[in-house]
mmCIF file of C-alpha atoms in Angstrom:
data_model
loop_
_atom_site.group_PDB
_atom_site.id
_atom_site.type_symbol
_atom_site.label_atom_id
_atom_site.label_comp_id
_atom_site.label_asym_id
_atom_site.label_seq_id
_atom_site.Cartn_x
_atom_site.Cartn_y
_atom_site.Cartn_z
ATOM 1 C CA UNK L 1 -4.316 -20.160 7.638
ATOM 2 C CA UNK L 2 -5.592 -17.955 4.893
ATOM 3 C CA UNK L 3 -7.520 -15.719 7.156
ATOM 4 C CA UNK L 4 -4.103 -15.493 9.047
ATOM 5 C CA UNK L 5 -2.260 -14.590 6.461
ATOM 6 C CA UNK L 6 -4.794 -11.855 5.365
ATOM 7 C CA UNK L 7 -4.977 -10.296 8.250
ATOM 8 C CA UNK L 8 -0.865 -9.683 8.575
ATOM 9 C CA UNK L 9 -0.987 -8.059 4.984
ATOM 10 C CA UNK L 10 -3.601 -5.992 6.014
ATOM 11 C CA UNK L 11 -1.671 -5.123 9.104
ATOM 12 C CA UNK L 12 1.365 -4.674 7.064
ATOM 13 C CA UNK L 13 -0.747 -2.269 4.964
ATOM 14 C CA UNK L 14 -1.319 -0.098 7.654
ATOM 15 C CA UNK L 15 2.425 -0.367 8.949
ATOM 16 C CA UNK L 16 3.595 1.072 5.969
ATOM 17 C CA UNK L 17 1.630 4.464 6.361
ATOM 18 C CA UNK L 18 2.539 4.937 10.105
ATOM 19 C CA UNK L 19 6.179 4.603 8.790
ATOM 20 C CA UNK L 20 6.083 7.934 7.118
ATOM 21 C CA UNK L 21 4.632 9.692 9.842
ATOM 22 C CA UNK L 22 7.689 8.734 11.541
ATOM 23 C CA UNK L 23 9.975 9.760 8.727
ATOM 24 C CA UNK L 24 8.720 12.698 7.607
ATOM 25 C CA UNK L 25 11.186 14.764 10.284
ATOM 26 C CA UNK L 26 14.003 13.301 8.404
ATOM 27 C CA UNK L 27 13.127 14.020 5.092
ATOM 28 C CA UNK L 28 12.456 17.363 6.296
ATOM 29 C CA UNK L 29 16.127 17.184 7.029
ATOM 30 C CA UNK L 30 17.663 16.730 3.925
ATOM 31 C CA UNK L 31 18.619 19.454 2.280
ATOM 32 C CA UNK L 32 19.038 18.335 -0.926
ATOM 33 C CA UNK L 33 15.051 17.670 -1.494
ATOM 34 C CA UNK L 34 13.912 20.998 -0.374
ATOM 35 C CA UNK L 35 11.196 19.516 1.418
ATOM 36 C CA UNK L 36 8.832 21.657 2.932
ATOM 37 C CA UNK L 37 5.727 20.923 5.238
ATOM 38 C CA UNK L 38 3.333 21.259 2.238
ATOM 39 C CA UNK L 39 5.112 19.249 -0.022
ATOM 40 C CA UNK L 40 5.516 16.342 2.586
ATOM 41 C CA UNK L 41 1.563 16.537 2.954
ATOM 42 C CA UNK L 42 1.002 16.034 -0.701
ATOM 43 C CA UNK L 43 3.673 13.126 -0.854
ATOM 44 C CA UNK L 44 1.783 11.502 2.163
ATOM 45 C CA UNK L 45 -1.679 12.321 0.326
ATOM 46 C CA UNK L 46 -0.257 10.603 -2.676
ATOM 47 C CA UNK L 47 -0.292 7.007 -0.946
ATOM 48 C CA UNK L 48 -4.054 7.700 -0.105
ATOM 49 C CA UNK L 49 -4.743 8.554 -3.793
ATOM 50 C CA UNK L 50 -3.129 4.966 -5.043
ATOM 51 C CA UNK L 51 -5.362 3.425 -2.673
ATOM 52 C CA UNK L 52 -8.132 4.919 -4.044
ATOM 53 C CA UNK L 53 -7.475 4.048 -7.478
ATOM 54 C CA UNK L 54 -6.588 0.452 -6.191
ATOM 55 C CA UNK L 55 -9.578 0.105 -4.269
ATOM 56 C CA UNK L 56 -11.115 1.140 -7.656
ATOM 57 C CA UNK L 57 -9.596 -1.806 -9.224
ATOM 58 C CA UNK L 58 -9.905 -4.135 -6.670
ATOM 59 C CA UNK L 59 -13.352 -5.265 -7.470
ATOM 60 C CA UNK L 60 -13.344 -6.031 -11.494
ATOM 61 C CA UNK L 61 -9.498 -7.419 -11.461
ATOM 62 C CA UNK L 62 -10.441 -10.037 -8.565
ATOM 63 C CA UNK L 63 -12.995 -11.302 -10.085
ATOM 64 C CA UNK L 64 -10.965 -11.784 -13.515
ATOM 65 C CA UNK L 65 -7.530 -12.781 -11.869
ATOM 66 C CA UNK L 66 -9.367 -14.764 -8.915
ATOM 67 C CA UNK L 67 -9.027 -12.781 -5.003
ATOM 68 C CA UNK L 68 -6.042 -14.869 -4.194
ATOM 69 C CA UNK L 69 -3.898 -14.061 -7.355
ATOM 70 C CA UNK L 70 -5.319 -10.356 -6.311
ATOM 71 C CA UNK L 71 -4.088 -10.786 -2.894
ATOM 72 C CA UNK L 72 -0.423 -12.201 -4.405
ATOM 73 C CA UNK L 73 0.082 -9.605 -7.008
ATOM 74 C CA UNK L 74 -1.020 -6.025 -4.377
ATOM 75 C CA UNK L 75 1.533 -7.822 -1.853
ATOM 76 C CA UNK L 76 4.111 -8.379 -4.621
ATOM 77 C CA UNK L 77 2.884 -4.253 -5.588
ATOM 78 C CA UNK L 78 3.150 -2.455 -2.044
ATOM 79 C CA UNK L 79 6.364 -4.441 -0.930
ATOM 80 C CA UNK L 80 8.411 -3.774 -3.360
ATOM 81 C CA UNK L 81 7.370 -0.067 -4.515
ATOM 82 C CA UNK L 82 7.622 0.246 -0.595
ATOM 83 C CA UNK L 83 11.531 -1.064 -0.686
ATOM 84 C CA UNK L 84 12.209 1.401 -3.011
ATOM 85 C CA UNK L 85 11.082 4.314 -1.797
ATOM 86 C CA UNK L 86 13.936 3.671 0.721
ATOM 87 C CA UNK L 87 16.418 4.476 -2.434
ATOM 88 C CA UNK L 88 14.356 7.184 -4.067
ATOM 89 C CA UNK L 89 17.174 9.901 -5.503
ATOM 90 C CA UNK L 90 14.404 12.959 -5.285
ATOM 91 C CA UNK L 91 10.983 13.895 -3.886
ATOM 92 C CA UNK L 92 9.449 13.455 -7.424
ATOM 93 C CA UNK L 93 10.705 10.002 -7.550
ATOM 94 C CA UNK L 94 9.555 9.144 -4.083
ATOM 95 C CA UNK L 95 6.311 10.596 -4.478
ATOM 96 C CA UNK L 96 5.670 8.712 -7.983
ATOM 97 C CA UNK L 97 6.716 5.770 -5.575
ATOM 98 C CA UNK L 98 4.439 5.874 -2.828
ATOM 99 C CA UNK L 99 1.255 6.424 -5.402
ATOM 100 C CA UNK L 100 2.088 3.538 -6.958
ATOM 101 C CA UNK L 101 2.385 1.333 -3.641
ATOM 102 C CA UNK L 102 -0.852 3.042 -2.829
ATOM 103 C CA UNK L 103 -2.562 0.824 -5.657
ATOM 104 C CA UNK L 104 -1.401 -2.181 -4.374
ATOM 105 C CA UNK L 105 -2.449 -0.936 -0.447
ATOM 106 C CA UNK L 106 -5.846 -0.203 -2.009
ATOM 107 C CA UNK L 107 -6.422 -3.430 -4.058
ATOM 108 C CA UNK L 108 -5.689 -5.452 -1.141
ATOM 109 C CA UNK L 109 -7.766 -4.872 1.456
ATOM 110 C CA UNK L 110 -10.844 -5.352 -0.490
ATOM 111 C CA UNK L 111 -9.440 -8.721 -2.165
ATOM 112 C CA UNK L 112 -8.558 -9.844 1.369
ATOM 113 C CA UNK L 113 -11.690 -8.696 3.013
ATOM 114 C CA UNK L 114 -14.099 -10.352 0.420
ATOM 115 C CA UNK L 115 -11.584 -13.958 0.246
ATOM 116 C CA UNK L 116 -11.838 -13.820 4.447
ATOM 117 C CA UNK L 117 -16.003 -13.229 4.346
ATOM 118 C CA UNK L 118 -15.763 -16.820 2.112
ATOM 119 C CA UNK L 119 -13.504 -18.667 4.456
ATOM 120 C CA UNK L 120 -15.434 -17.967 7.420
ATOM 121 C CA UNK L 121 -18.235 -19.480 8.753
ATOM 122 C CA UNK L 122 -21.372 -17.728 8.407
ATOM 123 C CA UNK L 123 -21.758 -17.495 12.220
#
């Protein structure tokens, strides 16, 4: 069951950065934001930068909180940093937003990749 469940949050991990290539047309839409192609790059390239500094992370807080706790707290991180990025008032906010889910994106997938390589058999 455990290898189950990480395997949906890692899928769920990568649903969440498809998502904004398919919403990046409508942000480019509002006029309010200002948006321009470069600027939606950099807010994109902010997700990857979380997960970099989550991956970072990953390694020394799972071994002080234990990989499940790990695995709890990034899903607890990236879903609800996620959620609001739906209600972000301005690009600034929204950007701030999506770094932050980044770290939890990052952290999990090593937590969930090392707890998975101790559930499973060796063969």
């Amino acid at each position: 069951m455990a290898v189950v469940t990480c395997w949906l949050l890692v899928v769920f991990d990568g649903y969440d950065l498809i998502i904004y290539g398919t919403v990046q047309s409508s942000l480019l839409a509002i006029d309010d934001w200002g948006l321009t192609p470069t600027t939606m790059g950099t807010i994109g390239s902010l997700a990857f930068v979380g997960m970099m500094i989550g991956a970072l992370a990953a390694d020394r807080l799972s071994y002080m909180l234990g990989r499940r706790r790990m695995i709890l707290a990034c899903s607890i991180i990236f879903s609800s940093l996620t959620v609001l990025c739906a209600f972000a008032p301005n690009p600034l906010v929204f950007g701030a937003l999506r770094l932050l889910a980044g770290t939890g994106l990052g952290g999990l997938v090593p937590a969930a990749n090392a707890m998975v390589a101790e559930l499973v058999p060796q063969r």
